[in-house]
Amino acid sequence: MTLWEAIAVLVAGVGAGMINVIVGSGTLITFPVLLAVGIPPVTANVSNSFGLVPGSLSGVIGYRRELVGQGRRLRRMGTASLLGGLLGALLLIELPSGAFDAIVPVLILLALVLVVIQPRVAKAVAARRRADGDPDGSLVLLVGVFLTGIYGGYFGAAQGVLLMALMGMMLQEDLQRINAVKNALAMIVNGVAALFFLFTSTVDWTAAGLIAAGSLVGGLLGAKVGRRLPPAALRAVIVVVGLLAVTKLLLS
């Protein structure tokens, strides 16, 4: 990796850390950059999972006030996320690499659609939220969190958008507190997947370290000042880099 490539990966890590805390979908920033510097898709995905763990942790720390009083909820949903993330990571390792190459462009396009329609989803969520909803989430919500964990362990782009939509519809709770839970669940999924990959796959430690350093800074920035950034601008960046990633995968 050249100096300029290393700088690009580091900057992508900062952007991903910030975007993950605010919206989700930071993988759509880092994954295309890792492909662009010549890292194979599966290795790029594994290294990306390692790199984003510190950013997830910094996001959780930044939203620690909103997590107060949500311990029971986190234990229930965190267990579902942990099991789902572990299964998703297992699928990534066990399925042929050709399956990943074929599936990921579809997942990226799906993630881009979710990012684009996220404002409408938020409005629909606010309109449909029930005052008598289960304060800690129903069985349906736990199953949804588990399935999202599988997706996150396998690839992970826009898992935060999925979690926000699920919890927003089924919990009677302030959206900032829901966002705090989302950050914690994403950290669990990324963490368990990274731990699994440590023993089962090949990690590009240079790339993982650069993303880790960048995402740690980005997560702190996202928690402190990211709410002031125009959401439309963030979504535009995500869509552009996501389309570049799809193009790179299809042409390689």
XYZ file of C-alpha atoms in Angstrom:
252
model
C 0.000 0.000 0.000
C 1.430 3.365 -1.031
C 1.409 6.437 1.202
C -1.476 8.017 -0.714
C -3.448 4.785 -0.601
C -2.896 4.593 3.150
C -4.108 8.180 3.540
C -7.205 7.370 1.486
C -8.014 4.364 3.693
C -7.475 6.441 6.850
C -9.768 9.225 5.613
C -12.375 6.644 4.592
C -12.225 5.286 8.142
C -12.933 8.737 9.571
C -15.892 9.183 7.235
C -17.242 5.720 7.977
C -16.967 6.201 11.740
C -18.874 9.472 11.544
C -21.557 8.174 9.191
C -22.096 4.989 11.209
C -22.883 7.001 14.333
C -25.278 9.352 12.540
C -26.978 7.249 9.862
C -25.302 3.869 9.402
C -23.791 2.550 6.150
C -20.174 3.512 6.821
C -19.108 0.275 5.137
C -20.196 1.858 1.859
C -17.353 4.336 2.377
C -14.552 2.001 3.457
C -15.308 -1.097 1.367
C -14.949 0.626 -2.054
C -11.699 2.254 -0.965
C -10.259 -1.092 0.123
C -11.218 -2.570 -3.239
C -9.647 0.401 -5.018
C -6.278 -0.153 -3.319
C -6.248 -3.755 -4.516
C -7.479 -5.781 -1.537
C -9.612 -8.836 -2.525
C -13.330 -8.528 -1.663
C -13.538 -11.083 1.167
C -10.283 -9.900 2.773
C -11.506 -6.311 2.416
C -14.757 -7.187 4.170
C -12.989 -9.017 7.003
C -10.447 -6.210 7.481
C -13.249 -3.657 7.394
C -15.094 -5.476 10.189
C -11.989 -5.243 12.375
C -11.417 -1.610 11.539
C -14.927 -0.413 12.345
C -15.045 -1.867 15.868
C -13.223 1.118 17.494
C -15.536 3.517 15.649
C -18.577 1.673 16.957
C -17.135 1.812 20.469
C -16.494 5.557 20.254
C -20.059 6.056 19.037
C -21.383 4.138 22.033
C -19.263 6.261 24.363
C -20.479 9.422 22.676
C -24.110 8.372 23.215
C -23.618 6.998 26.713
C -26.101 9.459 28.222
C -28.865 8.155 25.959
C -28.084 4.581 27.036
C -28.867 5.271 30.703
C -31.811 3.132 31.839
C -31.690 0.818 28.803
C -29.702 -2.030 30.345
C -32.428 -4.685 30.132
C -33.224 -3.725 26.546
C -29.557 -3.907 25.588
C -29.148 -7.335 27.179
C -32.080 -8.774 25.231
C -31.276 -7.194 21.889
C -27.542 -7.525 22.356
C -27.887 -11.288 22.720
C -29.877 -11.436 19.479
C -27.274 -9.285 17.710
C -24.390 -11.381 19.015
C -25.911 -14.648 17.812
C -26.883 -13.152 14.463
C -23.470 -11.573 13.911
C -21.724 -14.852 14.691
C -23.925 -16.732 12.215
C -23.364 -14.096 9.541
C -19.591 -14.287 10.000
C -19.770 -18.077 9.774
C -21.695 -17.822 6.494
C -19.053 -15.483 5.071
C -16.296 -18.004 5.802
C -18.196 -21.160 4.851
C -19.811 -19.985 1.621
C -17.578 -19.924 -1.489
C -15.858 -16.600 -2.211
C -17.682 -16.559 -5.520
C -20.955 -16.379 -3.616
C -19.736 -13.258 -1.819
C -18.719 -11.668 -5.129
C -22.196 -12.359 -6.510
C -24.216 -11.406 -3.424
C -22.435 -8.232 -2.302
C -23.355 -6.019 -5.310
C -27.008 -6.862 -4.615
C -26.576 -6.119 -0.910
C -24.888 -2.798 -1.685
C -27.696 -1.749 -4.031
C -30.245 -2.749 -1.379
C -28.315 -0.733 1.191
C -28.265 2.307 -1.106
C -32.030 2.100 -1.537
C -32.452 1.949 2.237
C -30.196 4.966 2.727
C -32.120 6.990 0.140
C -35.565 6.164 1.534
C -34.481 6.476 5.185
C -36.157 9.912 5.674
C -39.490 8.531 4.472
C -39.058 5.505 6.703
C -38.455 7.807 9.662
C -41.673 9.714 8.946
C -43.639 6.489 8.600
C -42.116 5.207 11.826
C -43.153 8.350 13.705
C -46.688 8.064 12.360
C -47.121 4.392 13.229
C -45.426 4.278 16.598
C -47.797 2.967 19.247
C -47.996 4.416 22.713
C -48.633 0.956 24.153
C -45.626 -0.677 22.501
C -43.467 -3.100 24.463
C -40.842 -0.928 26.198
C -38.152 -3.543 25.651
C -39.241 -4.936 22.298
C -41.452 -7.787 21.214
C -40.398 -11.220 20.018
C -40.891 -9.982 16.449
C -38.405 -7.191 17.075
C -35.874 -9.589 18.597
C -36.140 -11.838 15.534
C -35.646 -8.787 13.311
C -32.556 -7.765 15.286
C -31.208 -11.326 14.986
C -31.701 -11.335 11.199
C -30.102 -7.914 10.915
C -27.171 -9.293 12.906
C -26.756 -12.081 10.338
C -26.676 -9.471 7.588
C -24.218 -7.358 9.589
C -21.884 -10.260 10.278
C -21.877 -11.212 6.599
C -21.429 -7.737 5.106
C -23.019 -5.012 7.209
C -23.681 -1.995 4.996
C -26.822 -0.169 6.216
C -27.418 -2.502 9.152
C -27.819 0.674 11.209
C -30.620 1.866 8.923
C -32.372 -1.484 9.318
C -32.034 -1.385 13.100
C -33.360 2.173 13.317
C -36.385 1.254 11.223
C -37.140 -1.874 13.258
C -36.785 -0.271 16.663
C -38.474 2.939 15.617
C -41.594 1.084 14.555
C -41.814 -1.214 17.561
C -40.527 0.791 20.510
C -42.156 3.751 22.194
C -38.920 5.632 22.702
C -37.090 8.835 21.770
C -35.203 8.435 18.479
C -31.911 9.615 19.979
C -32.127 6.862 22.588
C -32.950 4.382 19.831
C -29.921 5.608 17.896
C -27.769 4.957 20.972
C -29.031 1.357 21.120
C -28.387 1.016 17.383
C -24.756 2.013 17.887
C -24.369 -0.537 20.689
C -25.910 -3.356 18.647
C -23.735 -2.539 15.622
C -20.670 -2.629 17.881
C -21.669 -6.084 19.137
C -22.146 -7.428 15.602
C -18.874 -5.944 14.327
C -17.024 -7.121 17.423
C -18.178 -10.740 17.372
C -17.614 -10.966 13.613
C -14.094 -9.550 13.983
C -13.289 -11.995 16.794
C -14.524 -14.897 14.667
C -12.501 -13.731 11.643
C -9.395 -13.494 13.804
C -9.284 -17.301 13.986
C -10.823 -18.231 10.641
C -9.787 -15.781 7.935
C -7.044 -13.555 6.546
C -6.892 -9.965 7.778
C -4.997 -7.143 6.076
C -3.725 -5.616 9.312
C -2.459 -2.447 7.668
C -5.889 -1.695 6.244
C -7.655 -2.747 9.440
C -5.371 -0.553 11.561
C -5.867 2.498 9.355
C -9.651 2.091 9.368
C -9.604 1.509 13.124
C -7.688 4.739 13.757
C -9.907 6.687 11.375
C -13.195 5.242 12.602
C -12.263 5.936 16.225
C -11.862 9.631 15.425
C -14.893 9.641 13.136
C -17.101 8.027 15.751
C -16.234 10.704 18.303
C -16.814 13.456 15.743
C -20.115 11.922 14.699
C -21.360 11.814 18.268
C -20.328 15.416 18.995
C -20.814 17.428 15.814
C -22.192 15.054 13.230
C -25.793 15.906 14.017
C -25.138 19.357 12.543
C -24.175 18.007 9.118
C -26.862 18.019 6.410
C -28.250 14.465 6.214
C -28.878 14.884 2.480
C -25.182 15.560 1.884
C -24.182 12.437 3.811
C -26.631 10.319 1.850
C -25.327 11.725 -1.433
C -21.762 10.721 -0.517
C -22.902 7.245 0.500
C -24.803 6.728 -2.762
C -21.857 7.855 -4.907
C -19.264 5.631 -3.218
C -21.726 2.738 -3.104
C -22.284 2.916 -6.847
C -18.520 3.056 -7.355
C -18.176 -0.105 -5.261
C -20.803 -1.936 -7.317
C -19.059 -0.871 -10.531
C -15.681 -2.029 -9.209
C -17.065 -5.429 -8.185
C -18.876 -5.998 -11.456
C -15.859 -5.042 -13.567
C -13.273 -6.983 -11.530
